[in-house]
mmCIF file of C-alpha atoms in Angstrom:
data_model
loop_
_atom_site.group_PDB
_atom_site.id
_atom_site.type_symbol
_atom_site.label_atom_id
_atom_site.label_comp_id
_atom_site.label_asym_id
_atom_site.label_seq_id
_atom_site.Cartn_x
_atom_site.Cartn_y
_atom_site.Cartn_z
ATOM 1 C CA SER A 144 -10.076 -2.499 3.041
ATOM 2 C CA GLN A 145 -9.401 -0.640 0.034
ATOM 3 C CA THR A 146 -12.106 -1.030 -3.218
ATOM 4 C CA ILE A 147 -11.625 0.393 -6.691
ATOM 5 C CA HIS A 148 -14.614 1.476 -8.490
ATOM 6 C CA GLN A 149 -13.787 2.055 -12.653
ATOM 7 C CA TRP A 150 -16.830 2.794 -15.317
ATOM 8 C CA PRO A 151 -17.647 2.090 -17.917
ATOM 9 C CA ALA A 152 -16.059 -1.600 -18.243
ATOM 10 C CA THR A 153 -16.014 -1.384 -22.207
ATOM 11 C CA LEU A 154 -16.143 1.465 -24.248
ATOM 12 C CA VAL A 155 -16.527 1.823 -28.000
ATOM 13 C CA GLN A 156 -15.975 5.300 -29.370
ATOM 14 C CA PRO A 157 -15.188 6.945 -32.830
ATOM 15 C CA VAL A 158 -12.036 8.679 -33.808
ATOM 16 C CA GLY A 159 -12.054 12.282 -32.774
ATOM 17 C CA SER A 160 -14.843 11.634 -30.054
ATOM 18 C CA PRO A 161 -14.626 13.275 -26.627
ATOM 19 C CA LEU A 162 -13.708 10.821 -23.359
ATOM 20 C CA SER A 163 -14.411 10.415 -19.586
ATOM 21 C CA LEU A 164 -13.163 7.417 -17.560
ATOM 22 C CA GLU A 165 -14.059 7.726 -14.113
ATOM 23 C CA CYS A 166 -12.108 5.672 -11.083
ATOM 24 C CA THR A 167 -13.456 6.026 -7.295
ATOM 25 C CA VAL A 168 -11.806 4.794 -4.198
ATOM 26 C CA GLU A 169 -13.460 3.643 -0.985
ATOM 27 C CA GLY A 170 -11.602 2.619 2.275
ATOM 28 C CA THR A 171 -8.960 5.030 2.109
ATOM 29 C CA SER A 172 -8.140 8.405 2.679
ATOM 30 C CA ASN A 173 -5.364 10.492 0.774
ATOM 31 C CA PRO A 174 -4.353 7.575 -1.716
ATOM 32 C CA ASN A 175 -2.338 8.172 -4.198
ATOM 33 C CA LEU A 176 -3.853 7.526 -7.686
ATOM 34 C CA TYR A 177 -2.837 6.220 -10.881
ATOM 35 C CA TRP A 178 -3.995 6.177 -14.510
ATOM 36 C CA TYR A 179 -2.354 3.333 -16.527
ATOM 37 C CA ARG A 180 -2.697 2.138 -19.864
ATOM 38 C CA GLN A 181 -2.247 -1.347 -21.472
ATOM 39 C CA ALA A 182 -2.024 -2.092 -24.987
ATOM 40 C CA ALA A 183 -3.073 -5.724 -25.867
ATOM 41 C CA GLY A 184 -0.187 -8.479 -24.537
ATOM 42 C CA ARG A 185 1.824 -5.446 -23.207
ATOM 43 C CA GLY A 186 2.813 -4.067 -20.138
ATOM 44 C CA LEU A 187 1.332 -1.388 -18.216
ATOM 45 C CA GLN A 188 2.296 2.564 -19.569
ATOM 46 C CA LEU A 189 2.157 4.992 -16.461
ATOM 47 C CA LEU A 190 -0.205 7.881 -17.844
ATOM 48 C CA PHE A 191 -0.811 10.154 -14.958
ATOM 49 C CA TYR A 192 -0.316 9.968 -11.169
ATOM 50 C CA SER A 193 -1.913 12.464 -8.484
ATOM 51 C CA VAL A 194 -0.949 12.710 -4.786
ATOM 52 C CA GLY A 195 -3.626 14.899 -3.995
ATOM 53 C CA ILE A 196 -6.583 16.735 -5.309
ATOM 54 C CA GLY A 197 -5.855 18.880 -8.060
ATOM 55 C CA GLN A 198 -2.293 17.851 -8.354
ATOM 56 C CA ILE A 199 -1.643 15.895 -11.595
ATOM 57 C CA SER A 200 1.640 14.801 -13.087
ATOM 58 C CA SER A 201 1.744 13.810 -16.406
ATOM 59 C CA GLU A 202 4.197 10.855 -17.490
ATOM 60 C CA VAL A 203 3.631 10.839 -21.105
ATOM 61 C CA PRO A 204 2.693 13.877 -23.675
ATOM 62 C CA GLN A 205 -0.575 13.018 -25.713
ATOM 63 C CA ASN A 206 -3.656 13.898 -25.941
ATOM 64 C CA LEU A 207 -5.075 12.896 -22.581
ATOM 65 C CA SER A 208 -5.604 14.566 -19.585
ATOM 66 C CA ALA A 209 -6.446 13.814 -16.112
ATOM 67 C CA SER A 210 -7.850 15.397 -12.985
ATOM 68 C CA ARG A 211 -8.833 14.662 -9.322
ATOM 69 C CA PRO A 212 -11.691 17.009 -7.986
ATOM 70 C CA GLN A 213 -12.113 15.173 -5.041
ATOM 71 C CA ASP A 214 -9.751 13.164 -2.714
ATOM 72 C CA ARG A 215 -11.166 9.610 -3.904
ATOM 73 C CA GLN A 216 -11.921 10.669 -7.367
ATOM 74 C CA PHE A 217 -9.901 10.594 -10.420
ATOM 75 C CA ILE A 218 -10.719 11.422 -14.321
ATOM 76 C CA LEU A 219 -9.142 10.842 -17.364
ATOM 77 C CA SER A 220 -10.135 12.762 -20.421
ATOM 78 C CA SER A 221 -9.622 13.610 -23.965
ATOM 79 C CA LYS A 222 -11.110 15.722 -26.204
ATOM 80 C CA LYS A 223 -10.600 14.032 -29.338
ATOM 81 C CA LEU A 224 -9.788 10.454 -28.907
ATOM 82 C CA LEU A 225 -7.095 8.744 -31.827
ATOM 83 C CA LEU A 226 -7.067 5.064 -33.183
ATOM 84 C CA SER A 227 -3.679 4.578 -30.980
ATOM 85 C CA ASP A 228 -5.763 5.749 -27.318
ATOM 86 C CA SER A 229 -7.460 1.976 -27.942
ATOM 87 C CA GLY A 230 -6.282 -0.242 -24.954
ATOM 88 C CA PHE A 231 -7.343 -1.417 -21.334
ATOM 89 C CA TYR A 232 -7.305 1.678 -19.088
ATOM 90 C CA LEU A 233 -6.430 0.761 -15.275
ATOM 91 C CA CYS A 234 -6.835 3.140 -12.233
ATOM 92 C CA ALA A 235 -4.565 1.998 -9.386
ATOM 93 C CA GLN A 236 -4.282 3.360 -5.809
ATOM 94 C CA SER A 237 -1.187 2.932 -3.374
ATOM 95 C CA ARG A 238 -0.653 4.279 0.227
ATOM 96 C CA SER A 239 0.321 8.230 0.568
ATOM 97 C CA SER A 240 3.304 6.640 2.319
ATOM 98 C CA GLY A 241 5.713 3.871 2.324
ATOM 99 C CA TYR A 242 6.542 2.081 -0.559
ATOM 100 C CA ASN A 243 4.564 1.929 -3.511
ATOM 101 C CA GLU A 244 2.597 -1.377 -3.605
ATOM 102 C CA GLN A 245 -0.689 -0.867 -5.933
ATOM 103 C CA PHE A 246 -3.740 -1.966 -5.908
ATOM 104 C CA PHE A 247 -5.929 -1.811 -9.251
ATOM 105 C CA GLY A 248 -9.445 -1.263 -10.203
ATOM 106 C CA PRO A 249 -11.088 -3.492 -12.908
ATOM 107 C CA GLY A 250 -10.306 -1.542 -16.008
ATOM 108 C CA THR A 251 -11.838 -0.080 -18.975
ATOM 109 C CA ARG A 252 -11.174 -1.704 -21.942
ATOM 110 C CA LEU A 253 -11.384 1.005 -24.626
ATOM 111 C CA THR A 254 -12.085 0.810 -28.639
ATOM 112 C CA VAL A 255 -11.268 3.990 -30.802
ATOM 113 C CA LEU A 256 -12.999 2.898 -34.283
ATOM 114 C CA GLY B 275 16.460 5.254 -19.839
ATOM 115 C CA GLN B 276 14.651 3.178 -17.455
ATOM 116 C CA SER B 277 13.978 -0.271 -18.621
ATOM 117 C CA LEU B 278 13.146 -3.759 -17.164
ATOM 118 C CA GLU B 279 13.743 -6.937 -19.134
ATOM 119 C CA GLN B 280 11.653 -10.063 -18.496
ATOM 120 C CA PRO B 281 11.232 -13.300 -21.026
ATOM 121 C CA SER B 282 8.389 -12.837 -22.835
ATOM 122 C CA GLU B 283 6.881 -16.495 -22.489
ATOM 123 C CA VAL B 284 7.890 -19.299 -20.368
ATOM 124 C CA THR B 285 5.906 -22.757 -20.038
ATOM 125 C CA ALA B 286 5.955 -25.491 -17.503
ATOM 126 C CA VAL B 287 4.097 -28.404 -16.252
ATOM 127 C CA GLU B 288 1.903 -28.585 -13.786
ATOM 128 C CA GLY B 289 3.166 -29.670 -10.585
ATOM 129 C CA ALA B 290 6.521 -28.354 -11.867
ATOM 130 C CA ILE B 291 8.775 -25.304 -10.262
ATOM 131 C CA VAL B 292 9.165 -22.454 -12.663
ATOM 132 C CA GLN B 293 11.619 -19.156 -12.090
ATOM 133 C CA ILE B 294 10.822 -15.570 -13.590
ATOM 134 C CA ASN B 295 13.732 -13.411 -13.950
ATOM 135 C CA CYS B 296 13.709 -9.886 -14.407
ATOM 136 C CA THR B 297 16.549 -7.534 -14.940
ATOM 137 C CA TYR B 298 16.009 -4.037 -14.702
ATOM 138 C CA GLN B 299 17.682 -0.605 -15.273
ATOM 139 C CA THR B 300 16.416 2.363 -13.397
ATOM 140 C CA SER B 301 17.095 6.036 -12.482
ATOM 141 C CA GLY B 302 16.279 5.678 -8.517
ATOM 142 C CA PHE B 303 15.551 1.997 -6.871
ATOM 143 C CA TYR B 304 13.694 1.455 -3.827
ATOM 144 C CA GLY B 305 12.375 -2.060 -4.531
ATOM 145 C CA LEU B 306 11.402 -4.617 -6.745
ATOM 146 C CA SER B 307 7.609 -5.970 -7.073
ATOM 147 C CA TRP B 308 5.803 -8.379 -8.894
ATOM 148 C CA TYR B 309 2.236 -8.653 -9.704
ATOM 149 C CA GLN B 310 -0.016 -11.279 -11.132
ATOM 150 C CA GLN B 311 -2.860 -10.697 -14.380
ATOM 151 C CA HIS B 312 -4.995 -13.470 -15.799
ATOM 152 C CA ASP B 313 -6.678 -12.432 -19.073
ATOM 153 C CA GLY B 314 -8.848 -9.618 -19.198
ATOM 154 C CA GLY B 315 -8.047 -8.837 -15.323
ATOM 155 C CA ALA B 316 -6.688 -6.469 -13.496
ATOM 156 C CA PRO B 317 -2.945 -6.871 -12.196
ATOM 157 C CA THR B 318 -2.915 -8.093 -8.414
ATOM 158 C CA PHE B 319 0.163 -7.324 -5.987
ATOM 159 C CA LEU B 320 2.188 -10.468 -5.508
ATOM 160 C CA SER B 321 5.400 -9.523 -3.110
ATOM 161 C CA TYR B 322 7.902 -6.673 -3.046
ATOM 162 C CA ASN B 323 11.587 -6.714 -2.137
ATOM 163 C CA ALA B 324 13.088 -4.036 -1.050
ATOM 164 C CA LEU B 325 16.630 -5.927 0.561
ATOM 165 C CA ASP B 326 18.567 -8.206 -1.014
ATOM 166 C CA GLY B 327 17.635 -12.115 -0.671
ATOM 167 C CA LEU B 328 14.702 -14.103 -0.926
ATOM 168 C CA GLU B 329 10.854 -13.409 0.500
ATOM 169 C CA GLU B 330 8.794 -16.523 0.539
ATOM 170 C CA THR B 331 5.009 -16.258 0.380
ATOM 171 C CA GLY B 332 3.255 -19.670 0.150
ATOM 172 C CA ARG B 333 4.026 -21.074 -2.766
ATOM 173 C CA PHE B 334 5.558 -18.068 -4.613
ATOM 174 C CA SER B 335 8.968 -16.280 -3.391
ATOM 175 C CA SER B 336 10.696 -13.843 -4.765
ATOM 176 C CA PHE B 337 14.352 -12.898 -4.861
ATOM 177 C CA LEU B 338 16.372 -9.508 -5.228
ATOM 178 C CA SER B 339 20.196 -9.078 -5.469
ATOM 179 C CA ARG B 340 20.856 -5.022 -5.662
ATOM 180 C CA SER B 341 24.467 -5.579 -6.848
ATOM 181 C CA ASP B 342 23.226 -7.463 -9.863
ATOM 182 C CA SER B 343 19.815 -5.311 -10.488
ATOM 183 C CA TYR B 344 18.269 -8.585 -10.922
ATOM 184 C CA GLY B 345 15.379 -10.221 -9.775
ATOM 185 C CA TYR B 346 13.340 -13.159 -10.336
ATOM 186 C CA LEU B 347 9.992 -14.896 -9.140
ATOM 187 C CA LEU B 348 9.854 -18.566 -7.678
ATOM 188 C CA LEU B 349 6.567 -20.199 -8.237
ATOM 189 C CA GLN B 350 6.313 -23.849 -6.708
ATOM 190 C CA GLU B 351 3.756 -27.105 -7.019
ATOM 191 C CA LEU B 352 2.329 -24.906 -10.196
ATOM 192 C CA GLN B 353 -1.170 -24.965 -10.585
ATOM 193 C CA MET B 354 -3.292 -24.530 -13.800
ATOM 194 C CA LYS B 355 -4.847 -21.826 -12.422
ATOM 195 C CA ASP B 356 -1.319 -20.264 -12.274
ATOM 196 C CA SER B 357 -1.508 -19.721 -15.843
ATOM 197 C CA ALA B 358 -1.281 -15.957 -16.305
ATOM 198 C CA SER B 359 1.187 -13.052 -16.941
ATOM 199 C CA TYR B 360 3.473 -12.188 -14.336
ATOM 200 C CA PHE B 361 5.117 -8.591 -14.192
ATOM 201 C CA CYS B 362 7.895 -7.148 -12.405
ATOM 202 C CA ALA B 363 8.305 -3.454 -11.109
ATOM 203 C CA SER B 364 10.636 -0.989 -10.059
ATOM 204 C CA TYR B 365 9.513 1.306 -7.652
ATOM 205 C CA THR B 366 11.659 4.128 -8.135
ATOM 206 C CA GLY B 367 10.326 6.618 -5.589
ATOM 207 C CA GLY B 368 8.290 9.935 -6.420
ATOM 208 C CA PHE B 369 5.378 7.615 -6.157
ATOM 209 C CA LYS B 370 6.483 6.200 -9.297
ATOM 210 C CA THR B 371 6.365 2.358 -10.477
ATOM 211 C CA ILE B 372 7.879 1.174 -13.873
ATOM 212 C CA PHE B 373 6.462 -2.179 -15.009
ATOM 213 C CA GLY B 374 8.032 -4.602 -17.491
ATOM 214 C CA ALA B 375 6.620 -5.893 -20.285
ATOM 215 C CA GLY B 376 5.404 -9.164 -18.629
ATOM 216 C CA THR B 377 5.932 -12.704 -19.002
ATOM 217 C CA ARG B 378 2.896 -14.997 -20.047
ATOM 218 C CA LEU B 379 3.207 -18.405 -17.974
ATOM 219 C CA PHE B 380 1.517 -21.395 -19.596
ATOM 220 C CA VAL B 381 1.041 -24.282 -17.292
ATOM 221 C CA LYS B 382 0.500 -27.490 -19.017
ATOM 222 C CA ALA B 383 -1.345 -30.522 -17.372
#
């Protein structure tokens, strides 16, 4: 079965600092990968998704970017964090075919001060 | 626009039955999913309805009516551990799923 790893689990960063969150997937090949952000008490906002190496689709224009350097690695980055970037960041994967049941990683809780 | 509407909070008693409704308006619709999320945890998949009707999985059932753009999650024999947030989500094709804002379920003893 598939396993999703995310690190770090928690992160406190000052405004204007860079960000790099990593997600790796085990137990599956050629997955569709997703980055979501969840504000406290809110739903999930899709940020990026990727259907293959080097293929990134952005859903929300902002100061974040994503990269997929390997089949099972997905990275979320920022050059300069904003206060509004605080939230719970979740990486998810789904099968490359069929309906879109998603499996989520444990998440990274980011606080920007 | 794309939106899914669900109640923000529902409270029920242990052992009871509760229904969480979801109405959706999305461009492109392939099916409706439900996810459970406990505080501080990641969402976990509960069910998926691609066709009209009821799908049953143990104590949980999910229903879809495409003509009404409506679905619900039914939880029976409620337990304290069912206290969590529940999200409906629309699979719109193109590898994308749109999530509702979530319903917070409180189960009381």
